[in-house]
Amino acid sequence: MPLHYMDCSFAYRAGTPVLDSLTTDLPQGCTVLLGPNGAGKSTLLSLGASCLAPASGRITLGRLDSVRRRDRRAFRQKVGWLPQEVKAIPALTVREQAAYVGWLKGLSKRDAWDRSATALEQVRLTELGGRKSHELSGGQLRRLGIAQTLVHQAEIVLLDEPTAGLDPVQRGVFRDLLAELSDSVHFIVSTHQTEDLADIYDTVLVFDRGRPVFRGPVSDFFATAPAGTPYERRAESAYRGLVRGEI
Ligand SMILES: Nc1ncnc2c1ncn2[C@@H]1O[C@H](COP(=O)(O)OP(=O)(O)OP(=O)(O)O)[C@@H](O)[C@H]1O
């Protein structure tokens, strides 16, 4: 079931809309969301996670509406969200933090605790489960953030720049993780990293100035690069041809 944006508008400041009557749905499978700084990617994902509410229009997942009070809990259980900045919760251990987020998402305490073990295993953090989460490195904290999106068994997971600042080994761990989980979960991953797209993602969505300007399989995205573009420059060249850049 796709996350559907219907005639959505949103502005942080009156008179400067980030999204203006946007109607789209987020692709199923494993999708990379590309776009220049300020294009509105984080805003799109925050709205999709029901962390922000549209000024007008609706965001739905099947029959669930992101802002309708009686739907909100079920909506948030089905949609996982990793914001750009993952916060350690002071005094909680890594496992307690993952379980706490599961509980906030509506799981019973027992289910949250049980599922936190699986989620930490999925992101290879089991061994650090007893450590205080504020003691984690940036990359480890990000993996805890991903575990938080998995603990409540979301159907769709929105990841906002999950690999920013990760070393190449950790990026590889993340790539393997997506490959492992993408059979059962739909992922939308906002990133500025365009290497390895074909190895990781099914679909490319390019966002520019609050609008999708490209959506299609990775091969179609590469095909927008001018003929003769060297193999290793295809992604960058395709991207540059599609976006107009920062406002
Ligand atoms: N909290 C905020 N208050 C005011 N304006 C904001 C806020 N967050 C974002 N904006 C503005 O909204 C627009 C879209 O920002 P957004 O963060 O969604 O873009 P983005 O595509 O995720 O950018 P980046 O790739 O740099 O993370 C930008 O013009 C930005 O300055």
Coordinates of N, CA and C in Angstrom, one line a residue, residues 31-233:
T31 N 13.3 2.7 -2.6 CA 13.4 3.9 -3.4 C 14.4 4.9 -2.9
V32 N 15.2 5.4 -3.8 CA 16.1 6.5 -3.4 C 15.5 7.8 -3.7
L33 N 15.5 8.8 -2.8 CA 14.9 10.1 -3.0 C 16.1 11.1 -3.1
L34 N 16.3 11.6 -4.3 CA 17.4 12.5 -4.6 C 16.8 13.9 -4.8
G35 N 17.7 14.9 -4.6 CA 17.3 16.3 -4.9 C 18.2 17.3 -4.2
P36 N 18.3 18.5 -4.7 CA 19.2 19.4 -4.2 C 18.9 19.9 -2.8
N37 N 19.8 20.5 -2.1 CA 19.5 21.1 -0.8 C 18.3 22.0 -0.9
G38 N 17.4 21.9 0.0 CA 16.2 22.8 0.1 C 15.1 22.4 -0.9
A39 N 15.2 21.2 -1.5 CA 14.2 20.8 -2.5 C 12.9 20.4 -1.8
G40 N 13.0 20.1 -0.5 CA 11.8 19.7 0.2 C 11.7 18.2 0.6
K41 N 12.9 17.5 0.5 CA 12.9 16.1 0.7 C 12.5 15.7 2.2
S42 N 13.2 16.4 3.1 CA 13.0 16.2 4.5 C 11.5 16.6 4.9
T43 N 11.1 17.6 4.3 CA 9.7 18.1 4.6 C 8.7 17.0 4.1
L44 N 9.0 16.5 2.9 CA 8.1 15.4 2.4 C 8.1 14.2 3.3
L45 N 9.3 13.8 3.8 CA 9.3 12.7 4.7 C 8.7 12.9 6.0
S46 N 9.0 14.1 6.6 CA 8.4 14.5 7.9 C 6.9 14.5 7.8
L47 N 6.3 15.0 6.7 CA 4.9 15.0 6.5 C 4.4 13.5 6.4
G48 N 5.2 12.7 5.7 CA 4.8 11.3 5.5 C 4.8 10.5 6.8
A49 N 5.7 11.0 7.7 CA 5.8 10.3 9.0 C 4.8 10.9 10.0
S50 N 4.0 11.8 9.6 CA 3.0 12.5 10.4 C 3.7 13.3 11.6
C51 N 4.9 13.7 11.3 CA 5.6 14.5 12.3 C 5.2 16.0 12.0
L52 N 4.9 16.3 10.8 CA 4.4 17.6 10.4 C 3.0 17.3 9.8
A53 N 2.1 18.3 9.9 CA 0.8 18.2 9.3 C 0.7 19.1 8.1
P54 N 0.1 18.7 7.0 CA -0.1 19.6 5.8 C -1.0 20.7 6.2
A55 N -0.8 21.9 5.6 CA -1.7 23.0 5.8 C -3.0 22.8 5.1
S56 N -2.9 22.1 4.0 CA -4.2 21.6 3.3 C -3.8 20.4 2.6
G57 N -4.8 19.6 2.2 CA -4.6 18.3 1.6 C -4.5 17.2 2.6
R58 N -4.3 16.0 2.1 CA -4.3 14.8 3.0 C -3.1 13.9 2.7
I59 N -2.7 13.2 3.7 CA -1.7 12.1 3.4 C -2.3 10.8 4.0
T60 N -2.4 9.8 3.2 CA -3.1 8.6 3.6 C -2.3 7.4 3.3
L61 N -2.5 6.4 4.1 CA -2.0 5.0 3.9 C -3.2 4.1 3.9
G62 N -3.6 3.7 2.7 CA -4.9 3.0 2.7 C -6.0 3.9 3.2
R63 N -6.7 3.4 4.3 CA -7.8 4.2 4.8 C -7.3 5.1 6.0
L64 N -6.1 5.0 6.3 CA -5.6 5.8 7.5 C -5.1 7.2 7.0
D65 N -5.6 8.2 7.8 CA -5.2 9.6 7.4 C -4.2 10.0 8.5
S66 N -3.1 10.7 8.0 CA -2.0 11.0 8.9 C -2.4 11.9 10.0
V67 N -3.4 12.8 9.8 CA -3.7 13.8 10.9 C -5.1 13.5 11.6
R68 N -5.8 12.5 11.1 CA -7.1 12.2 11.7 C -6.8 11.6 13.1
R69 N -7.3 12.1 14.1 CA -7.0 11.7 15.5 C -7.1 10.2 15.7
R70 N -8.2 9.7 15.2 CA -8.4 8.2 15.5 C -7.5 7.3 14.7
D71 N -6.9 7.9 13.7 CA -6.0 7.0 12.8 C -4.6 7.2 13.2
R72 N -4.3 8.2 14.0 CA -2.9 8.6 14.1 C -1.9 7.5 14.6
R73 N -2.4 6.8 15.6 CA -1.6 5.8 16.2 C -1.3 4.7 15.2
A74 N -2.3 4.2 14.6 CA -2.2 3.1 13.6 C -1.3 3.6 12.4
F75 N -1.5 4.8 12.0 CA -0.7 5.4 10.9 C 0.8 5.4 11.3
R76 N 1.1 5.8 12.5 CA 2.5 5.9 13.0 C 3.1 4.6 13.2
Q77 N 2.3 3.6 13.5 CA 2.8 2.2 13.6 C 3.3 1.7 12.3
K78 N 2.5 2.1 11.3 CA 2.8 1.5 9.9 C 3.9 2.2 9.2
V79 N 4.2 3.5 9.7 CA 5.2 4.2 9.0 C 6.4 4.5 10.0
G80 N 7.6 4.0 9.6 CA 8.7 4.3 10.5 C 9.5 5.5 9.9
W81 N 10.2 6.2 10.7 CA 10.9 7.4 10.3 C 12.2 7.6 11.0
L82 N 13.2 7.8 10.2 CA 14.5 8.1 10.7 C 14.8 9.5 10.4
P83 N 14.8 10.5 11.3 CA 15.1 11.9 11.0 C 16.5 12.0 10.7
Q84 N 16.9 13.2 10.2 CA 18.3 13.5 9.9 C 19.2 13.3 11.2
E85 N 18.6 13.8 12.3 CA 19.4 13.8 13.5 C 18.8 12.8 14.5
V86 N 19.5 11.7 14.8 CA 19.0 10.8 15.8 C 19.4 11.2 17.2
K87 N 18.5 11.3 18.1 CA 18.9 11.7 19.5 C 19.0 10.5 20.4
A88 N 20.1 10.5 21.2 CA 20.2 9.5 22.3 C 19.3 10.0 23.4
I89 N 18.6 9.1 24.0 CA 17.7 9.5 25.2 C 18.6 9.3 26.4
P90 N 18.8 10.4 27.2 CA 19.7 10.3 28.3 C 19.3 9.2 29.3
A91 N 20.2 8.5 29.8 CA 20.0 7.4 30.9 C 19.5 6.1 30.3
L92 N 19.0 6.1 29.1 CA 18.5 4.8 28.6 C 19.7 4.0 27.9
T93 N 19.6 2.7 28.0 CA 20.5 1.8 27.3 C 20.0 1.8 25.8
V94 N 20.9 1.2 25.0 CA 20.6 1.1 23.6 C 19.3 0.3 23.4
R95 N 19.2 -0.9 24.1 CA 18.0 -1.7 24.0 C 16.8 -1.0 24.5
E96 N 17.0 -0.3 25.7 CA 15.8 0.4 26.3 C 15.3 1.4 25.4
Q97 N 16.2 2.1 24.7 CA 15.8 3.2 23.8 C 14.9 2.6 22.6
A98 N 15.4 1.5 22.1 CA 14.7 0.9 20.9 C 13.3 0.4 21.4
A99 N 13.3 -0.2 22.6 CA 12.0 -0.7 23.2 C 11.1 0.5 23.5
Y100 N 11.7 1.6 24.0 CA 10.8 2.7 24.4 C 10.1 3.3 23.2
V101 N 10.9 3.4 22.1 CA 10.2 3.9 20.8 C 9.1 3.0 20.4
G102 N 9.4 1.6 20.5 CA 8.3 0.7 20.1 C 7.1 0.9 21.0
W103 N 7.3 1.2 22.3 CA 6.2 1.4 23.2 C 5.4 2.7 22.8
L104 N 6.2 3.7 22.5 CA 5.6 5.0 22.1 C 4.7 4.8 20.8
K105 N 5.1 3.8 20.0 CA 4.4 3.5 18.8 C 3.2 2.6 19.0
G106 N 3.0 2.3 20.3 CA 1.7 1.6 20.6 C 1.9 0.1 20.9
L107 N 3.2 -0.4 21.0 CA 3.3 -1.8 21.4 C 3.2 -1.9 22.9
S108 N 2.8 -3.1 23.4 CA 2.8 -3.3 24.8 C 4.3 -3.3 25.3
K109 N 4.5 -3.1 26.6 CA 5.9 -3.0 27.1 C 6.6 -4.3 26.8
R110 N 5.9 -5.4 26.9 CA 6.5 -6.7 26.7 C 6.9 -6.9 25.2
D111 N 5.9 -6.6 24.3 CA 6.2 -6.8 22.9 C 7.4 -5.8 22.5
A112 N 7.3 -4.6 23.0 CA 8.4 -3.6 22.7 C 9.8 -4.2 23.1
W113 N 9.8 -4.7 24.3 CA 11.1 -5.3 24.8 C 11.5 -6.5 24.0
D114 N 10.6 -7.4 23.7 CA 11.0 -8.6 22.9 C 11.4 -8.1 21.5
R115 N 10.7 -7.3 20.9 CA 11.0 -6.9 19.5 C 12.3 -6.0 19.4
S116 N 12.6 -5.3 20.5 CA 13.8 -4.5 20.4 C 15.0 -5.4 20.2
A117 N 15.0 -6.6 20.7 CA 16.1 -7.6 20.6 C 16.3 -7.9 19.1
T118 N 15.2 -8.2 18.4 CA 15.3 -8.5 17.0 C 15.7 -7.3 16.2
A119 N 15.2 -6.1 16.5 CA 15.6 -4.9 15.7 C 17.1 -4.6 15.9
L120 N 17.6 -4.8 17.1 CA 19.0 -4.5 17.3 C 19.9 -5.6 16.6
E121 N 19.4 -6.8 16.5 CA 20.1 -7.8 15.8 C 20.1 -7.5 14.3
Q122 N 19.0 -6.9 13.8 CA 18.9 -6.6 12.4 C 19.9 -5.5 12.0
V123 N 20.2 -4.6 12.9 CA 21.2 -3.5 12.6 C 22.6 -3.8 13.2
R124 N 22.8 -5.1 13.7 CA 24.1 -5.5 14.2 C 24.5 -4.7 15.4
L125 N 23.5 -4.5 16.3 CA 23.9 -3.7 17.5 C 23.7 -4.5 18.8
T126 N 23.4 -5.8 18.6 CA 23.1 -6.7 19.8 C 24.2 -6.5 20.9
E127 N 25.4 -6.5 20.5 CA 26.5 -6.5 21.5 C 26.5 -5.2 22.3
L128 N 26.0 -4.1 21.7 CA 26.0 -2.8 22.4 C 24.7 -2.6 23.1
G129 N 23.8 -3.5 23.1 CA 22.4 -3.3 23.7 C 22.4 -2.8 25.1
G130 N 23.4 -3.2 25.9 CA 23.5 -2.8 27.3 C 24.2 -1.5 27.6
R131 N 24.7 -0.9 26.5 CA 25.5 0.3 26.7 C 24.5 1.5 26.7
K132 N 24.9 2.6 27.4 CA 24.0 3.8 27.3 C 24.0 4.4 25.9
S133 N 22.9 4.7 25.4 CA 22.8 5.2 24.0 C 23.6 6.5 23.8
H134 N 23.8 7.3 24.8 CA 24.6 8.5 24.6 C 26.1 8.2 24.4
E135 N 26.5 7.0 24.7 CA 27.9 6.6 24.5 C 28.2 6.1 23.1
L136 N 27.1 6.0 22.2 CA 27.4 5.4 20.9 C 28.1 6.4 20.0
S137 N 28.8 5.9 19.0 CA 29.4 6.8 18.0 C 28.2 7.3 17.1
G138 N 28.5 8.3 16.2 CA 27.5 8.8 15.3 C 26.9 7.7 14.4
G139 N 27.8 6.8 13.9 CA 27.3 5.7 13.0 C 26.5 4.7 13.8
Q140 N 26.9 4.4 15.0 CA 26.1 3.5 15.8 C 24.8 4.0 16.2
L141 N 24.8 5.3 16.5 CA 23.5 6.0 16.8 C 22.5 6.0 15.7
R142 N 23.1 6.1 14.5 CA 22.2 6.1 13.3 C 21.6 4.7 13.1
R143 N 22.5 3.7 13.4 CA 21.9 2.3 13.3 C 20.9 2.1 14.4
L144 N 21.0 2.7 15.5 CA 20.0 2.6 16.6 C 18.7 3.2 16.0
G145 N 18.9 4.4 15.3 CA 17.8 5.1 14.7 C 17.0 4.2 13.7
I146 N 17.8 3.4 13.0 CA 17.1 2.5 12.0 C 16.4 1.4 12.8
A147 N 17.1 0.9 13.9 CA 16.4 -0.2 14.7 C 15.1 0.4 15.2
Q148 N 15.0 1.7 15.6 CA 13.8 2.3 16.1 C 12.7 2.3 15.1
T149 N 13.1 2.3 13.8 CA 12.0 2.3 12.7 C 11.6 0.8 12.5
L150 N 12.4 -0.2 12.9 CA 12.0 -1.6 12.7 C 11.3 -2.2 13.9
V151 N 11.5 -1.6 15.0 CA 11.0 -2.3 16.3 C 9.5 -2.5 16.2
H152 N 8.8 -1.5 15.6 CA 7.3 -1.6 15.6 C 6.8 -2.3 14.3
Q153 N 7.7 -2.9 13.6 CA 7.3 -3.6 12.3 C 6.5 -2.8 11.4
A154 N 7.1 -1.6 11.0 CA 6.4 -0.7 10.1 C 6.4 -1.3 8.7
E155 N 5.4 -0.9 7.9 CA 5.3 -1.4 6.5 C 6.2 -0.5 5.6
I156 N 6.3 0.8 6.0 CA 7.0 1.7 5.2 C 8.0 2.4 6.1
V157 N 9.3 2.5 5.7 CA 10.3 3.2 6.5 C 10.9 4.3 5.7
L158 N 10.8 5.5 6.3 CA 11.3 6.7 5.6 C 12.7 7.1 6.3
L159 N 13.7 7.0 5.5 CA 15.1 7.3 6.1 C 15.6 8.6 5.5
D160 N 15.9 9.5 6.4 CA 16.4 10.8 5.9 C 17.9 10.9 6.1
E161 N 18.6 10.8 5.0 CA 20.1 10.8 5.0 C 20.7 9.8 6.0
P162 N 20.3 8.5 5.9 CA 20.8 7.5 6.9 C 22.3 7.3 6.8
T163 N 22.9 7.6 5.7 CA 24.4 7.2 5.6 C 25.3 8.5 5.7
A164 N 24.7 9.6 5.9 CA 25.5 10.8 6.0 C 26.5 10.7 7.2
G165 N 27.8 10.9 6.9 CA 28.8 10.8 8.0 C 29.2 9.4 8.3
L166 N 28.7 8.4 7.6 CA 29.1 7.0 7.9 C 30.4 6.7 7.1
D167 N 31.3 5.8 7.7 CA 32.5 5.4 7.0 C 32.1 4.3 6.0
P168 N 33.0 4.0 5.1 CA 32.6 3.1 4.0 C 32.2 1.7 4.5
V169 N 32.7 1.3 5.6 CA 32.3 0.0 6.2 C 30.9 0.0 6.6
Q170 N 30.6 1.1 7.3 CA 29.2 1.3 7.9 C 28.2 1.5 6.7
R171 N 28.6 2.2 5.7 CA 27.7 2.3 4.5 C 27.4 0.9 3.9
G172 N 28.5 0.1 3.9 CA 28.3 -1.3 3.4 C 27.3 -2.1 4.3
V173 N 27.4 -1.9 5.6 CA 26.5 -2.5 6.6 C 25.1 -2.1 6.3
F174 N 24.9 -0.8 6.0 CA 23.6 -0.2 5.7 C 23.0 -0.8 4.4
R175 N 23.9 -0.9 3.4 CA 23.5 -1.4 2.1 C 23.0 -2.9 2.3
D176 N 23.7 -3.7 3.0 CA 23.3 -5.1 3.2 C 22.0 -5.2 4.0
L177 N 21.9 -4.2 4.9 CA 20.7 -4.2 5.7 C 19.4 -3.9 4.9
L178 N 19.5 -2.9 4.0 CA 18.4 -2.6 3.1 C 18.1 -3.8 2.3
A179 N 19.1 -4.5 1.7 CA 18.9 -5.6 0.8 C 18.2 -6.7 1.6
E180 N 18.6 -6.9 2.8 CA 18.0 -8.0 3.7 C 16.5 -7.7 4.0
L181 N 16.2 -6.4 4.3 CA 14.9 -6.1 4.8 C 13.9 -5.7 3.7
S182 N 14.4 -5.4 2.5 CA 13.5 -4.8 1.6 C 12.5 -5.7 1.0
D183 N 12.6 -7.0 1.3 CA 11.5 -8.0 0.9 C 10.3 -7.7 1.7
S184 N 10.4 -7.3 2.9 CA 9.3 -7.2 3.8 C 8.9 -5.8 4.1
V185 N 9.8 -4.8 3.9 CA 9.5 -3.4 4.2 C 9.7 -2.6 3.0
H186 N 8.9 -1.5 2.8 CA 9.2 -0.6 1.7 C 10.1 0.5 2.3
F187 N 11.1 0.9 1.6 CA 12.0 1.9 2.1 C 12.0 3.1 1.1
I188 N 12.0 4.3 1.7 CA 12.3 5.5 0.9 C 13.5 6.1 1.6
V189 N 14.6 6.3 0.9 CA 15.8 6.8 1.5 C 16.3 8.1 0.8
S190 N 16.2 9.1 1.6 CA 16.7 10.4 1.1 C 18.2 10.4 1.2
T191 N 18.9 10.8 0.2 CA 20.4 10.8 0.2 C 21.0 11.7 -0.8
H192 N 22.2 12.2 -0.6 CA 23.0 12.9 -1.6 C 24.0 12.0 -2.3
Q193 N 24.1 10.7 -1.8 CA 25.1 9.8 -2.3 C 24.5 9.0 -3.5
T194 N 25.2 9.2 -4.7 CA 24.6 8.6 -5.9 C 25.4 7.4 -6.4
E195 N 26.4 7.0 -5.6 CA 27.2 5.8 -6.0 C 26.3 4.6 -5.6
D196 N 26.5 3.5 -6.4 CA 25.9 2.2 -6.1 C 24.4 2.2 -6.2
L197 N 23.8 3.2 -6.8 CA 22.3 3.2 -6.9 C 21.7 1.9 -7.4
A198 N 22.3 1.4 -8.5 CA 21.8 0.2 -9.1 C 21.9 -1.0 -8.2
D199 N 22.9 -1.0 -7.3 CA 23.0 -2.2 -6.4 C 22.0 -2.2 -5.3
I200 N 21.4 -1.0 -5.0 CA 20.6 -0.9 -3.8 C 19.1 -0.7 -4.1
Y201 N 18.8 0.1 -5.0 CA 17.5 0.6 -5.1 C 16.7 0.1 -6.4
D202 N 15.4 0.0 -6.3 CA 14.6 -0.4 -7.4 C 14.2 0.9 -8.2
T203 N 13.9 1.9 -7.4 CA 13.3 3.1 -8.1 C 14.1 4.4 -7.6
V204 N 14.1 5.3 -8.6 CA 14.7 6.6 -8.3 C 13.6 7.7 -8.3
L205 N 13.5 8.5 -7.3 CA 12.6 9.6 -7.3 C 13.4 10.9 -7.1
V206 N 13.3 11.8 -8.1 CA 14.1 13.0 -7.9 C 13.1 14.1 -7.6
F207 N 13.4 14.9 -6.6 CA 12.6 15.9 -6.1 C 13.3 17.3 -6.3
D208 N 12.6 18.2 -6.9 CA 13.2 19.6 -7.0 C 12.2 20.6 -6.8
R209 N 12.5 21.6 -6.0 CA 11.5 22.7 -5.7 C 10.1 22.2 -5.4
G210 N 10.1 21.2 -4.5 CA 8.8 20.7 -4.0 C 8.0 19.8 -4.9
R211 N 8.6 19.4 -6.0 CA 7.9 18.6 -7.0 C 8.8 17.4 -7.4
P212 N 8.1 16.2 -7.7 CA 8.9 15.2 -8.3 C 9.2 15.5 -9.8
V213 N 10.5 15.4 -10.2 CA 10.8 15.7 -11.6 C 11.2 14.5 -12.3
F214 N 11.4 13.4 -11.6 CA 11.7 12.1 -12.2 C 11.3 11.0 -11.3
R215 N 10.7 9.9 -11.9 CA 10.4 8.8 -11.1 C 10.5 7.6 -12.0
G216 N 11.3 6.6 -11.7 CA 11.4 5.4 -12.5 C 12.5 4.5 -12.1
P217 N 12.6 3.4 -12.8 CA 13.7 2.4 -12.4 C 15.1 3.1 -12.6
V218 N 16.0 2.5 -11.9 CA 17.4 3.1 -11.9 C 17.9 3.1 -13.3
S219 N 17.6 2.1 -14.1 CA 18.1 2.1 -15.5 C 17.6 3.2 -16.3
D220 N 16.3 3.6 -16.1 CA 15.7 4.7 -16.8 C 16.3 6.0 -16.4
F221 N 16.7 6.1 -15.1 CA 17.3 7.3 -14.6 C 18.7 7.5 -15.2
F222 N 19.5 6.4 -15.3 CA 20.8 6.5 -16.0 C 20.6 6.9 -17.4
A223 N 19.5 6.4 -18.0 CA 19.3 6.6 -19.5 C 19.1 8.1 -19.8
T224 N 18.8 8.9 -18.7 CA 18.6 10.4 -19.0 C 20.0 11.1 -19.1
A225 N 21.1 10.4 -18.8 CA 22.4 11.0 -18.9 C 22.7 11.1 -20.4
P226 N 23.4 12.1 -20.9 CA 23.8 12.2 -22.3 C 24.5 11.0 -22.8
A227 N 24.3 10.6 -24.0 CA 25.0 9.5 -24.6 C 26.5 9.7 -24.5
G228 N 27.2 8.6 -24.2 CA 28.7 8.7 -24.1 C 29.2 9.1 -22.7
T229 N 28.3 9.3 -21.8 CA 28.7 9.6 -20.4 C 29.4 8.4 -19.9
P230 N 30.6 8.6 -19.3 CA 31.4 7.5 -18.7 C 30.5 6.8 -17.7
Y231 N 30.7 5.5 -17.6 CA 29.9 4.6 -16.7 C 29.8 5.2 -15.3
E232 N 31.0 5.6 -14.7 CA 31.0 6.0 -13.3 C 30.5 7.4 -13.1
R233 N 30.1 8.1 -14.2 CA 29.6 9.5 -14.1 C 28.1 9.5 -14.4

